[in-house]
Short mmCIF file of C-alpha atoms and ligand atoms in Angstrom, two decimals:
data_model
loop_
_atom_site.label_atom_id
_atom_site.label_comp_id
_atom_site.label_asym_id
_atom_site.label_seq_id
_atom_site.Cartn_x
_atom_site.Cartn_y
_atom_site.Cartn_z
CA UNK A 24 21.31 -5.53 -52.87
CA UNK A 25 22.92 -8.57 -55.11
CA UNK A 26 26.47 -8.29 -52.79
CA UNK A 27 24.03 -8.43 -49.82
CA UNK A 28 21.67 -11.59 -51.18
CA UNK A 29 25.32 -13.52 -52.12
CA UNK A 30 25.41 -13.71 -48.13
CA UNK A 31 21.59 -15.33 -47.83
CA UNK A 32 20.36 -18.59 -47.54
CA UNK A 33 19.82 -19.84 -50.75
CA UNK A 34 19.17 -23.49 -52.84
CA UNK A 35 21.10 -25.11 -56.25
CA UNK A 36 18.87 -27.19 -58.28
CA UNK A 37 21.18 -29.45 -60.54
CA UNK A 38 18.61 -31.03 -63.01
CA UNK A 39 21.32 -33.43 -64.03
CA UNK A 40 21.74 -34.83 -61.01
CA UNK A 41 17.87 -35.51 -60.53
CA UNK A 42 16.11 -39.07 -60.37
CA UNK A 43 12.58 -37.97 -60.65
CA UNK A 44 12.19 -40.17 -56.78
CA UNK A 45 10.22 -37.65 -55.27
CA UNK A 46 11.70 -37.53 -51.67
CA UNK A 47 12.03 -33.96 -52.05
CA UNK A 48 8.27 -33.73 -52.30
CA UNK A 49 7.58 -36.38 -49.37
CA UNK A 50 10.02 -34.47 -46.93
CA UNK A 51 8.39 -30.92 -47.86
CA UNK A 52 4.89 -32.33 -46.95
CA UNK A 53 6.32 -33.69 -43.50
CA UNK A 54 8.11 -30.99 -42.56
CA UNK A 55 5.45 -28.33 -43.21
CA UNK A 56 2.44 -30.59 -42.26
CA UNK A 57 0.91 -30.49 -45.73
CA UNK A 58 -0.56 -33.77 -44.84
CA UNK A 59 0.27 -35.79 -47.75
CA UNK A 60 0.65 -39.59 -47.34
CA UNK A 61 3.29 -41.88 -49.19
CA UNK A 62 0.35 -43.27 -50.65
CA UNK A 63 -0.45 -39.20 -52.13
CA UNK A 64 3.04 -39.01 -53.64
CA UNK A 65 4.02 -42.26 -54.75
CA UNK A 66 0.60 -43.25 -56.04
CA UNK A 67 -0.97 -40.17 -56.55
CA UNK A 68 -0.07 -38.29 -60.38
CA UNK A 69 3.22 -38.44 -60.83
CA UNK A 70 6.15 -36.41 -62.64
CA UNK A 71 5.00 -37.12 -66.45
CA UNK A 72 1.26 -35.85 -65.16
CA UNK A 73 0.36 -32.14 -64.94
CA UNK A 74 0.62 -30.33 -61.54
CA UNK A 75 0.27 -27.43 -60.17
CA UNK A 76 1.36 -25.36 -56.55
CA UNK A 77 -1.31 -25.83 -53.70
CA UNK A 78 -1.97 -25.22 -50.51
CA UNK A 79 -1.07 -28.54 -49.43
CA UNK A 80 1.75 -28.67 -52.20
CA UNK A 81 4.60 -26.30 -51.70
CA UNK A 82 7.09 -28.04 -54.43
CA UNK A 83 6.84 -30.42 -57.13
CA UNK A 84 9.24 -32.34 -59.70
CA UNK A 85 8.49 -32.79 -63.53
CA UNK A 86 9.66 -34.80 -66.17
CA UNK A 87 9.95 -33.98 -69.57
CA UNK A 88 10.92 -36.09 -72.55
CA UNK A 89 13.95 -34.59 -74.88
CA UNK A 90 13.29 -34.29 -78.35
CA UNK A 91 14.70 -36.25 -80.79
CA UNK A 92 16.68 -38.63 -77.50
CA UNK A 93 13.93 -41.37 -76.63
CA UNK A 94 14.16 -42.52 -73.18
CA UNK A 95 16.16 -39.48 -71.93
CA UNK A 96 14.26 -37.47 -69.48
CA UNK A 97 14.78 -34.18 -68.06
CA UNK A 98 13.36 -32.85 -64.39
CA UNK A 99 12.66 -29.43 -63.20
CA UNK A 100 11.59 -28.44 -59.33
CA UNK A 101 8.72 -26.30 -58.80
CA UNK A 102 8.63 -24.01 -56.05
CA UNK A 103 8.98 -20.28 -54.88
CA UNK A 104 12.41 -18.67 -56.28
CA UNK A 105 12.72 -16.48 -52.97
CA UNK A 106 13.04 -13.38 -55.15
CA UNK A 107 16.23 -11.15 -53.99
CA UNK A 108 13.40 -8.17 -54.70
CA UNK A 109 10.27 -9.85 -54.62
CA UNK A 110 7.24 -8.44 -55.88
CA UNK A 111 5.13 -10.55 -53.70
CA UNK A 112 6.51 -8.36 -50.98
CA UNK A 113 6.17 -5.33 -52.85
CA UNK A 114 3.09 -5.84 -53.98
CA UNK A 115 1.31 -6.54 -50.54
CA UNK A 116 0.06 -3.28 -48.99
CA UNK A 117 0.09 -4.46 -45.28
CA UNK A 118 3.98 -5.99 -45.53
CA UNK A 119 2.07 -9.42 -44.58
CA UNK A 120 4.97 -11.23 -47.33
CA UNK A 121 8.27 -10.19 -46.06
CA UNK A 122 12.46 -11.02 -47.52
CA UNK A 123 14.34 -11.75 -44.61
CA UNK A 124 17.11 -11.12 -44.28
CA UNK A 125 18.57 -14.09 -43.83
CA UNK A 126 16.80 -14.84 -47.17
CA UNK A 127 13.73 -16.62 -47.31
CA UNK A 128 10.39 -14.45 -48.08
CA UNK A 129 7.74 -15.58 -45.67
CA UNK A 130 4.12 -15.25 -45.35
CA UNK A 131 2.60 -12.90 -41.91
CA UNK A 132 -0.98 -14.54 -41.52
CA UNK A 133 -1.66 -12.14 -38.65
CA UNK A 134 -1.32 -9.30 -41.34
CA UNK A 135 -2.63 -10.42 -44.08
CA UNK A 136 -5.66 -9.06 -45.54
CA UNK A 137 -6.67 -11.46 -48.04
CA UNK A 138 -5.98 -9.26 -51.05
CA UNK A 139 -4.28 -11.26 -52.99
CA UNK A 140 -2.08 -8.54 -54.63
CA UNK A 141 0.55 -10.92 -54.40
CA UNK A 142 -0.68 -13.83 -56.39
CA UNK A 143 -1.36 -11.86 -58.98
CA UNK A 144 2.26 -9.99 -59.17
CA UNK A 145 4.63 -12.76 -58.78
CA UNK A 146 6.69 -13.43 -62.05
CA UNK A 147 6.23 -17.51 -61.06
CA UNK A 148 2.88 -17.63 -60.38
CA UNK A 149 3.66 -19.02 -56.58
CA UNK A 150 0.98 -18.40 -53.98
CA UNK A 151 -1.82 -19.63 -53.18
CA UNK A 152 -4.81 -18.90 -51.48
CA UNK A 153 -6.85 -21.56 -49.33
CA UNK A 154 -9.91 -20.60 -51.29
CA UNK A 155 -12.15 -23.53 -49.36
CA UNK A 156 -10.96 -22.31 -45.95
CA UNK A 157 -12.67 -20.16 -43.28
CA UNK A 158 -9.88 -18.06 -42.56
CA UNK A 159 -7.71 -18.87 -45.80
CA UNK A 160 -4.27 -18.25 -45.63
CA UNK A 161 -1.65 -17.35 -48.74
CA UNK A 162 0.74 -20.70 -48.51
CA UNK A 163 3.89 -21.14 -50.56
CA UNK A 164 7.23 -22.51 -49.68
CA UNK A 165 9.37 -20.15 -47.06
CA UNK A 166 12.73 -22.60 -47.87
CA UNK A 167 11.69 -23.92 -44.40
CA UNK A 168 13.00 -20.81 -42.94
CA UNK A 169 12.30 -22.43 -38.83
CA UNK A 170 14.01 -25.38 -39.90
CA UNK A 171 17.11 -22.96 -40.93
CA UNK A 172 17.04 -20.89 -37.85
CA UNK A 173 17.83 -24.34 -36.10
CA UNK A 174 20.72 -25.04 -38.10
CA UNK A 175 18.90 -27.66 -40.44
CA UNK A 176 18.83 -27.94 -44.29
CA UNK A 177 15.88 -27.19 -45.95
CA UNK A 178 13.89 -30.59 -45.58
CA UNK A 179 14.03 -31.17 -49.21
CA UNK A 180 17.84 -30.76 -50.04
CA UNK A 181 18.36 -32.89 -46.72
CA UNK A 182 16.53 -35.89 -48.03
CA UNK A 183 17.74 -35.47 -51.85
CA UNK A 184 19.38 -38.83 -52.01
CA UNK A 185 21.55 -37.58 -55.35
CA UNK A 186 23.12 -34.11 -54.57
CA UNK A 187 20.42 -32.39 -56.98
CA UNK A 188 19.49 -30.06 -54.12
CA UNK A 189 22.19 -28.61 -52.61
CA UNK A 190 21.57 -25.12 -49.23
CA UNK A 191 23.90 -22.92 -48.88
CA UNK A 192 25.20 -19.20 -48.93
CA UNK A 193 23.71 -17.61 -52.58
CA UNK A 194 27.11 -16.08 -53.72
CA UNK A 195 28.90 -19.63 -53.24
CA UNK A 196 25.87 -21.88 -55.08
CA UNK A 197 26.35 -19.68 -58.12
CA UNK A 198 30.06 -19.98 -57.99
CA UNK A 199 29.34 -23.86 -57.66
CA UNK A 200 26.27 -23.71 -60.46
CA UNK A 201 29.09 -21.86 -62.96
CA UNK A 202 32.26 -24.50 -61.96
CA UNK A 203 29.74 -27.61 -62.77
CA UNK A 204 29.03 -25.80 -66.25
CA UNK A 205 32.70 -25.09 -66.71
CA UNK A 206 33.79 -28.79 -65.82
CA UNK A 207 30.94 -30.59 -67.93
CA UNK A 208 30.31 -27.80 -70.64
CA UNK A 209 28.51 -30.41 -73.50
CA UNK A 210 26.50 -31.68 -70.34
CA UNK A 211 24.97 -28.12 -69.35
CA UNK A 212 23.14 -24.96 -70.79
CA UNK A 213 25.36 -22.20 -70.42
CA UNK A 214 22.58 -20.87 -67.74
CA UNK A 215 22.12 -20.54 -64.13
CA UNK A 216 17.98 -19.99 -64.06
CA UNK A 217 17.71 -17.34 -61.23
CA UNK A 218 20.98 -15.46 -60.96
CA UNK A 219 19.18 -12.66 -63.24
CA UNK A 220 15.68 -13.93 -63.78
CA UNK A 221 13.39 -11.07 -62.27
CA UNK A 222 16.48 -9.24 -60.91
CA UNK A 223 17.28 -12.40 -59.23
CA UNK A 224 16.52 -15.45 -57.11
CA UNK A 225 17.81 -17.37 -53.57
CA UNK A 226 16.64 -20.45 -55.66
CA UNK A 227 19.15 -21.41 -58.70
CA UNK A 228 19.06 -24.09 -61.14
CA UNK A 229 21.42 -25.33 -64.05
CA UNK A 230 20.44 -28.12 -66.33
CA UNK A 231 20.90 -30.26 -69.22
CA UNK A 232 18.60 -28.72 -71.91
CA UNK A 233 16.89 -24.54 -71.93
CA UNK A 234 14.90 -24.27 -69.47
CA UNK A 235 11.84 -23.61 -71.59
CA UNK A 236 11.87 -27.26 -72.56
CA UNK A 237 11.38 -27.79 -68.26
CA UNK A 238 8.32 -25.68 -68.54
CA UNK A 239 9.91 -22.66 -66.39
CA UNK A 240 9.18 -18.97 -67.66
CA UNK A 241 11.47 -17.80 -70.08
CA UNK A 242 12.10 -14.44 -70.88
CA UNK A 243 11.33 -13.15 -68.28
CA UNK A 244 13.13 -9.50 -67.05
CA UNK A 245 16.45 -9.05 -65.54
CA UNK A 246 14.75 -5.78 -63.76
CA UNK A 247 13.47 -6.60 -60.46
CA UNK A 248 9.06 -7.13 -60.48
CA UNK A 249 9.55 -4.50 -56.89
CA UNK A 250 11.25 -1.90 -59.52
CA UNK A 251 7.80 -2.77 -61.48
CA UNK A 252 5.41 -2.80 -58.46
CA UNK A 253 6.31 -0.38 -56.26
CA UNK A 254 5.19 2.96 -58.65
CA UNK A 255 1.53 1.51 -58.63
CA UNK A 256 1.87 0.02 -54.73
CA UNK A 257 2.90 4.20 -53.72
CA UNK A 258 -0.29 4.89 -54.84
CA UNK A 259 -2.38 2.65 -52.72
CA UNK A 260 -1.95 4.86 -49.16
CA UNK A 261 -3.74 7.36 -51.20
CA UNK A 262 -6.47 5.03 -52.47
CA UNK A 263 -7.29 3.51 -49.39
CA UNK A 264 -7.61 6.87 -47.52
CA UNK A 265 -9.48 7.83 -50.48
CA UNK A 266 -11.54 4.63 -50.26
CA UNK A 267 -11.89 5.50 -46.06
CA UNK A 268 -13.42 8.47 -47.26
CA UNK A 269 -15.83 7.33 -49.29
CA UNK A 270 -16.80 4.37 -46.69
CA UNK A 271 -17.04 6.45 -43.57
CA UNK A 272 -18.92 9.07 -45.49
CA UNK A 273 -21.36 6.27 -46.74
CA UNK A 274 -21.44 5.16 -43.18
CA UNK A 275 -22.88 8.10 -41.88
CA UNK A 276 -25.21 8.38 -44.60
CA UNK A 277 -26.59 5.44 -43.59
CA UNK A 278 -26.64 5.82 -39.70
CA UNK A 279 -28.02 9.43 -40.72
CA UNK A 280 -30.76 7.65 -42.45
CA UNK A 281 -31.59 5.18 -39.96
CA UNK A 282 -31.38 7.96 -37.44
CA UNK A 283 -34.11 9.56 -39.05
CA UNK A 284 -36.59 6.74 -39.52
CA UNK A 285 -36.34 5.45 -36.37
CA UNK A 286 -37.16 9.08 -35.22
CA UNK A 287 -40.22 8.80 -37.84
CA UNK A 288 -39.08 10.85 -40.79
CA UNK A 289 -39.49 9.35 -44.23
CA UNK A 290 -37.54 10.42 -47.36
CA UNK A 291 -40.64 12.99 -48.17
CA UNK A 292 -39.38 14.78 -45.08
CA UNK A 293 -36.17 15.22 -46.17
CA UNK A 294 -34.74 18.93 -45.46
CA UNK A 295 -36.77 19.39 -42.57
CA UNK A 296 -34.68 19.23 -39.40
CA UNK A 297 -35.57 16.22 -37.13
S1 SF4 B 437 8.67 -16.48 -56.59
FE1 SF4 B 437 6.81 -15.27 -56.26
S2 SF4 B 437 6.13 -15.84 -54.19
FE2 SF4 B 437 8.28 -16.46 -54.37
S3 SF4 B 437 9.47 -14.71 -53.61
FE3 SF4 B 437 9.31 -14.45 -55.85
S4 SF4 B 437 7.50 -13.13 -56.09
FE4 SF4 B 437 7.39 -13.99 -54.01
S1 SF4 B 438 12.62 -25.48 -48.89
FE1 SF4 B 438 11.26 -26.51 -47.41
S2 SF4 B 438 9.21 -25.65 -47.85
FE2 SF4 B 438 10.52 -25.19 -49.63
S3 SF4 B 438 10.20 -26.89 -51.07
FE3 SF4 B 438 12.00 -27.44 -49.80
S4 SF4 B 438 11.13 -28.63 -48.09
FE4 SF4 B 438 9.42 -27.54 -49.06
S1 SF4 B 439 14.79 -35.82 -53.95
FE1 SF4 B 439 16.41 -35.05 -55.31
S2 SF4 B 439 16.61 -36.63 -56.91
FE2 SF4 B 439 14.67 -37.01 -55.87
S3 SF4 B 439 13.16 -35.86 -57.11
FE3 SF4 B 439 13.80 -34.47 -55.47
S4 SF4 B 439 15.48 -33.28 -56.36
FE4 SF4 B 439 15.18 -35.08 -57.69
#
Protein backbone atom coordinates (compact mmCIF):
# COMPACT_ATOMS: atom_id res chain seq x y z
CA UNK A 1 0.00 0.00 0.00
CA UNK A 2 2.85 2.80 0.97
CA UNK A 3 4.89 1.84 -2.62
CA UNK A 4 1.43 2.29 -4.22
CA UNK A 5 0.38 5.85 -2.31
CA UNK A 6 4.29 7.16 -3.28
CA UNK A 7 2.60 7.20 -6.90
CA UNK A 8 -0.68 9.43 -5.68
CA UNK A 9 -1.45 12.84 -5.75
CA UNK A 10 -0.32 14.28 -2.77
CA UNK A 11 0.53 18.05 -1.02
CA UNK A 12 3.99 19.44 1.01
CA UNK A 13 3.22 21.94 3.57
CA UNK A 14 6.58 23.86 4.33
CA UNK A 15 5.63 25.93 7.49
CA UNK A 16 8.82 27.87 6.95
CA UNK A 17 8.01 29.08 3.93
CA UNK A 18 4.48 30.38 5.12
CA UNK A 19 3.33 34.18 5.36
CA UNK A 20 0.19 33.71 7.28
CA UNK A 21 -1.59 35.81 3.76
CA UNK A 22 -4.35 33.60 3.55
CA UNK A 23 -4.68 33.10 -0.31
CA UNK A 24 -4.70 29.55 0.28
CA UNK A 25 -7.94 29.97 2.17
CA UNK A 26 -9.51 32.59 -0.43
CA UNK A 27 -8.71 30.21 -3.47
CA UNK A 28 -10.21 27.02 -1.54
CA UNK A 29 -13.52 28.97 -0.97
CA UNK A 30 -13.62 29.94 -4.83
CA UNK A 31 -12.83 26.95 -6.16
CA UNK A 32 -15.24 24.81 -4.13
CA UNK A 33 -18.02 27.50 -3.91
CA UNK A 34 -17.83 27.79 -0.13
CA UNK A 35 -19.08 31.23 -0.63
CA UNK A 36 -16.77 33.19 1.39
CA UNK A 37 -16.10 36.86 0.45
CA UNK A 38 -12.62 38.73 0.70
CA UNK A 39 -14.37 40.64 3.13
CA UNK A 40 -14.97 36.83 5.25
CA UNK A 41 -11.23 36.10 5.09
CA UNK A 42 -9.43 39.18 5.30
CA UNK A 43 -11.74 40.77 7.84
CA UNK A 44 -13.31 38.03 9.32
CA UNK A 45 -11.05 36.16 12.54
CA UNK A 46 -7.92 35.76 11.49
CA UNK A 47 -4.80 33.33 12.04
CA UNK A 48 -4.01 34.36 15.87
CA UNK A 49 -8.06 33.70 16.49
CA UNK A 50 -9.46 30.19 17.09
CA UNK A 51 -11.00 28.25 14.13
CA UNK A 52 -12.32 25.40 13.38
CA UNK A 53 -13.27 23.04 9.89
CA UNK A 54 -16.84 23.86 8.46
CA UNK A 55 -18.94 23.26 5.96
CA UNK A 56 -18.18 26.34 4.25
CA UNK A 57 -14.43 26.09 5.48
CA UNK A 58 -12.46 23.25 4.03
CA UNK A 59 -8.79 24.63 5.20
CA UNK A 60 -7.48 27.12 7.46
CA UNK A 61 -3.95 28.70 8.50
CA UNK A 62 -2.82 29.40 12.20
CA UNK A 63 -0.33 31.28 13.83
CA UNK A 64 1.34 30.54 16.82
CA UNK A 65 3.83 32.56 18.83
CA UNK A 66 7.33 30.65 19.74
CA UNK A 67 8.27 30.59 23.17
CA UNK A 68 10.88 32.37 24.52
CA UNK A 69 11.48 34.26 20.46
CA UNK A 70 9.03 37.40 20.58
CA UNK A 71 7.84 38.37 17.29
CA UNK A 72 8.63 34.99 15.62
CA UNK A 73 5.58 33.24 14.48
CA UNK A 74 4.95 29.87 13.34
CA UNK A 75 1.87 28.67 10.82
CA UNK A 76 0.25 25.37 10.44
CA UNK A 77 -2.57 24.44 7.55
CA UNK A 78 -5.63 22.80 8.57
CA UNK A 79 -7.25 20.47 6.40
CA UNK A 80 -7.98 16.69 5.60
CA UNK A 81 -4.54 14.57 5.53
CA UNK A 82 -6.05 12.25 2.67
CA UNK A 83 -5.21 9.21 4.82
CA UNK A 84 -3.21 6.44 2.62
CA UNK A 85 -5.80 4.01 4.82
CA UNK A 86 -8.37 6.20 5.93
CA UNK A 87 -10.67 5.37 8.54
CA UNK A 88 -13.23 7.72 7.29
CA UNK A 89 -13.53 5.23 4.49
CA UNK A 90 -13.40 2.37 6.63
CA UNK A 91 -15.55 3.44 8.93
CA UNK A 92 -18.57 4.30 6.57
CA UNK A 93 -20.81 1.25 6.08
CA UNK A 94 -22.29 2.27 2.63
CA UNK A 95 -18.53 3.13 0.98
CA UNK A 96 -20.18 6.80 0.60
CA UNK A 97 -16.14 8.19 1.59
CA UNK A 98 -13.94 6.56 -0.87
CA UNK A 99 -9.48 6.72 -1.49
CA UNK A 100 -9.02 7.02 -4.99
CA UNK A 101 -6.81 5.91 -6.43
CA UNK A 102 -5.32 8.58 -7.79
CA UNK A 103 -5.28 9.73 -4.11
CA UNK A 104 -7.68 12.02 -2.84
CA UNK A 105 -10.58 10.47 -0.46
CA UNK A 106 -13.85 11.95 -1.56
CA UNK A 107 -17.24 12.22 -0.23
CA UNK A 108 -20.44 10.05 -2.38
CA UNK A 109 -23.55 12.25 -1.34
CA UNK A 110 -25.77 9.90 -3.35
CA UNK A 111 -24.65 7.14 -0.79
CA UNK A 112 -24.42 8.56 2.11
CA UNK A 113 -26.63 7.79 4.89
CA UNK A 114 -26.07 10.41 7.30
CA UNK A 115 -24.40 8.24 9.92
CA UNK A 116 -21.76 9.99 10.70
CA UNK A 117 -19.45 7.00 11.49
CA UNK A 118 -16.91 8.89 9.87
CA UNK A 119 -16.71 12.03 11.88
CA UNK A 120 -16.41 10.30 14.70
CA UNK A 121 -13.38 7.85 13.49
CA UNK A 122 -11.09 10.16 11.80
CA UNK A 123 -7.71 10.59 13.74
CA UNK A 124 -8.01 14.65 12.63
CA UNK A 125 -11.25 15.31 13.48
CA UNK A 126 -12.08 16.41 9.60
CA UNK A 127 -15.70 16.17 8.50
CA UNK A 128 -18.37 17.83 8.89
CA UNK A 129 -21.87 17.55 8.76
CA UNK A 130 -24.28 20.44 7.45
CA UNK A 131 -26.22 20.08 10.64
CA UNK A 132 -28.67 23.28 9.58
CA UNK A 133 -29.32 21.75 6.15
CA UNK A 134 -32.32 19.83 4.74
CA UNK A 135 -30.47 17.27 3.10
CA UNK A 136 -26.98 17.81 4.96
CA UNK A 137 -24.11 16.61 3.37
CA UNK A 138 -20.52 15.39 5.10
CA UNK A 139 -18.07 18.27 3.48
CA UNK A 140 -14.30 18.25 3.88
CA UNK A 141 -11.56 19.00 1.49
CA UNK A 142 -11.17 16.22 -1.53
CA UNK A 143 -7.50 18.10 -2.54
CA UNK A 144 -9.80 19.44 -5.33
CA UNK A 145 -9.72 16.11 -6.87
CA UNK A 146 -11.97 17.67 -10.40
CA UNK A 147 -9.58 20.33 -10.51
CA UNK A 148 -6.70 17.46 -10.69
CA UNK A 149 -8.44 15.32 -13.19
CA UNK A 150 -8.06 18.52 -15.47
CA UNK A 151 -4.51 18.79 -15.03
CA UNK A 152 -4.71 21.76 -12.42
CA UNK A 153 -3.00 22.18 -8.98
CA UNK A 154 -4.96 22.01 -6.12
CA UNK A 155 -6.42 25.68 -5.95
CA UNK A 156 -4.59 26.36 -2.84
CA UNK A 157 -0.90 25.34 -3.72
CA UNK A 158 -1.64 27.23 -7.14
CA UNK A 159 -2.27 30.54 -5.49
CA UNK A 160 0.46 30.06 -2.56
CA UNK A 161 2.43 33.09 -3.51
CA UNK A 162 5.68 31.62 -1.34
CA UNK A 163 6.24 27.91 -2.35
CA UNK A 164 4.72 26.76 1.17
CA UNK A 165 2.29 24.52 -0.73
CA UNK A 166 3.80 22.57 -3.09
CA UNK A 167 1.26 19.12 -5.47
CA UNK A 168 2.86 16.55 -6.56
CA UNK A 169 3.53 12.67 -6.69
CA UNK A 170 3.63 11.49 -2.61
CA UNK A 171 6.93 9.44 -2.91
CA UNK A 172 8.79 12.62 -4.51
CA UNK A 173 7.24 15.41 -1.78
CA UNK A 174 8.74 13.27 0.96
CA UNK A 175 11.99 12.94 -0.82
CA UNK A 176 11.73 16.87 -1.21
CA UNK A 177 10.26 17.33 2.65
CA UNK A 178 13.62 15.13 3.85
CA UNK A 179 16.33 17.15 1.28
CA UNK A 180 14.89 20.68 2.78
CA UNK A 181 15.58 19.13 6.39
CA UNK A 182 18.94 17.83 5.26
CA UNK A 183 20.00 21.25 3.60
CA UNK A 184 18.67 23.59 6.53
CA UNK A 185 18.96 21.04 9.53
CA UNK A 186 19.01 24.02 12.59
CA UNK A 187 15.98 25.49 10.51
CA UNK A 188 13.70 22.22 10.68
CA UNK A 189 12.31 19.46 13.10
CA UNK A 190 13.73 16.36 12.10
CA UNK A 191 9.89 15.43 11.07
CA UNK A 192 7.82 15.05 8.09
CA UNK A 193 4.06 15.21 9.89
CA UNK A 194 2.18 12.54 7.77
CA UNK A 195 4.69 10.12 6.30
CA UNK A 196 3.75 7.75 9.42
CA UNK A 197 1.08 9.62 11.30
CA UNK A 198 -2.01 7.14 11.27
CA UNK A 199 -0.15 4.76 8.90
CA UNK A 200 0.23 7.68 6.70
CA UNK A 201 -0.97 10.73 4.82
CA UNK A 202 -1.16 12.28 0.88
CA UNK A 203 -0.85 15.58 2.93
CA UNK A 204 2.87 16.22 4.44
CA UNK A 205 4.25 18.95 6.37
CA UNK A 206 7.82 19.89 7.80
CA UNK A 207 8.35 22.88 9.97
CA UNK A 208 10.35 25.01 12.11
CA UNK A 209 9.31 23.98 15.69
CA UNK A 210 7.25 20.15 16.90
CA UNK A 211 4.34 20.13 15.61
CA UNK A 212 2.51 20.08 18.92
CA UNK A 213 3.47 23.70 19.37
CA UNK A 214 1.18 24.16 15.69
CA UNK A 215 -1.69 22.61 17.51
CA UNK A 216 -1.66 19.28 15.21
CA UNK A 217 -2.24 15.82 17.07
CA UNK A 218 0.71 14.36 18.36
CA UNK A 219 1.18 10.98 19.15
CA UNK A 220 -0.85 9.75 17.31
CA UNK A 221 -0.31 5.80 15.82
CA UNK A 222 1.88 4.75 13.06
CA UNK A 223 -0.86 1.75 12.57
CA UNK A 224 -3.36 2.65 10.10
CA UNK A 225 -7.18 3.92 11.99
CA UNK A 226 -8.72 1.13 8.85
CA UNK A 227 -6.39 -1.63 10.73
CA UNK A 228 -8.43 -0.12 13.89
CA UNK A 229 -11.89 0.21 12.24
CA UNK A 230 -12.42 -2.40 10.15
CA UNK A 231 -12.79 -5.42 13.13
CA UNK A 232 -15.83 -3.38 14.56
CA UNK A 233 -17.08 -2.10 10.77
CA UNK A 234 -17.19 -6.43 9.86
CA UNK A 235 -19.60 -6.53 12.34
CA UNK A 236 -22.09 -4.04 11.12
CA UNK A 237 -23.61 -6.42 7.99
CA UNK A 238 -24.62 -8.51 10.87
CA UNK A 239 -26.14 -5.70 12.94
CA UNK A 240 -28.04 -4.18 10.39
CA UNK A 241 -29.62 -7.50 9.22
CA UNK A 242 -30.07 -8.02 12.79
CA UNK A 243 -31.56 -4.52 13.14
CA UNK A 244 -33.87 -5.47 9.65
CA UNK A 245 -35.08 -8.10 11.71
CA UNK A 246 -36.15 -6.49 14.45
CA UNK A 247 -37.77 -3.50 12.23
CA UNK A 248 -39.67 -5.62 9.78
CA UNK A 249 -40.82 -7.82 12.60
CA UNK A 250 -42.03 -4.60 14.48
CA UNK A 251 -43.55 -3.62 11.22
CA UNK A 252 -45.81 -6.32 11.00
CA UNK A 253 -46.67 -6.11 14.48
CA UNK A 254 -47.95 -3.01 13.87
CA UNK A 255 -49.80 -3.51 10.45
CA UNK A 256 -51.05 -6.80 12.36
CA UNK A 257 -52.44 -4.52 14.91
CA UNK A 258 -53.96 -2.03 12.78
CA UNK A 259 -55.29 -4.90 10.74
CA UNK A 260 -57.19 -5.96 13.55
CA UNK A 261 -58.79 -2.74 14.75
CA UNK A 262 -59.80 -1.63 11.69
CA UNK A 263 -61.54 -5.10 11.42
CA UNK A 264 -63.03 -4.21 15.06
CA UNK A 265 -60.97 -6.32 17.42
CA UNK A 266 -59.58 -4.65 20.51
CA UNK A 267 -56.60 -5.93 22.56
CA UNK A 268 -59.32 -7.90 24.92
CA UNK A 269 -59.84 -9.99 21.80
CA UNK A 270 -56.58 -10.93 21.42
CA UNK A 271 -56.14 -14.85 20.55
CA UNK A 272 -59.29 -15.06 18.91
CA UNK A 273 -58.85 -15.36 15.15
CA UNK A 274 -60.25 -12.33 13.20
S1 LIG B 1 -8.00 13.06 7.68
FE1 LIG B 1 -9.95 12.17 8.33
S2 LIG B 1 -11.41 12.78 6.72
FE2 LIG B 1 -9.34 13.03 5.87
S3 LIG B 1 -8.87 11.07 4.86
FE3 LIG B 1 -8.04 10.93 6.96
S4 LIG B 1 -9.72 9.94 8.10
FE4 LIG B 1 -10.63 10.73 6.21
S1 LIG C 1 -6.75 20.98 -1.89
FE1 LIG C 1 -8.48 22.17 -2.73
S2 LIG C 1 -10.20 21.69 -1.35
FE2 LIG C 1 -8.31 21.08 -0.28
S3 LIG C 1 -7.71 22.86 0.96
FE3 LIG C 1 -6.62 23.05 -1.02
S4 LIG C 1 -8.00 24.31 -2.29
FE4 LIG C 1 -9.22 23.56 -0.56
S1 LIG D 1 -1.16 30.98 0.56
FE1 LIG D 1 0.78 30.00 1.15
S2 LIG D 1 1.89 31.57 2.32
FE2 LIG D 1 -0.24 32.24 2.20
S3 LIG D 1 -1.17 31.41 4.09
FE3 LIG D 1 -1.53 29.87 2.50
S4 LIG D 1 0.19 28.44 2.69
FE4 LIG D 1 0.77 30.32 3.81
Amino acid sequence: MASEAEEQWALLFDSTRCVGCRACEMACSDANELGKSPDDIFEGRGVNDARALAPDTFTYVTQHDVAGMPGTAVFGKVQCMHCIEPACASSCPVAALEKTPEGPVVWHGELCLGCRYCMMACPFLVPRFEWHSRNPEIRKCEMCYQRQQEGERPACAEVCPTGALKAGKRGELLQEAWARIAERPRDYVHHVYGEHEAGGTNFLHIAARPFEELGYRANLPTDSYRSLTRPAMATIPYVLNGLGVVLGFTAWIAHRKHQLTRDGYDEGDEGREP
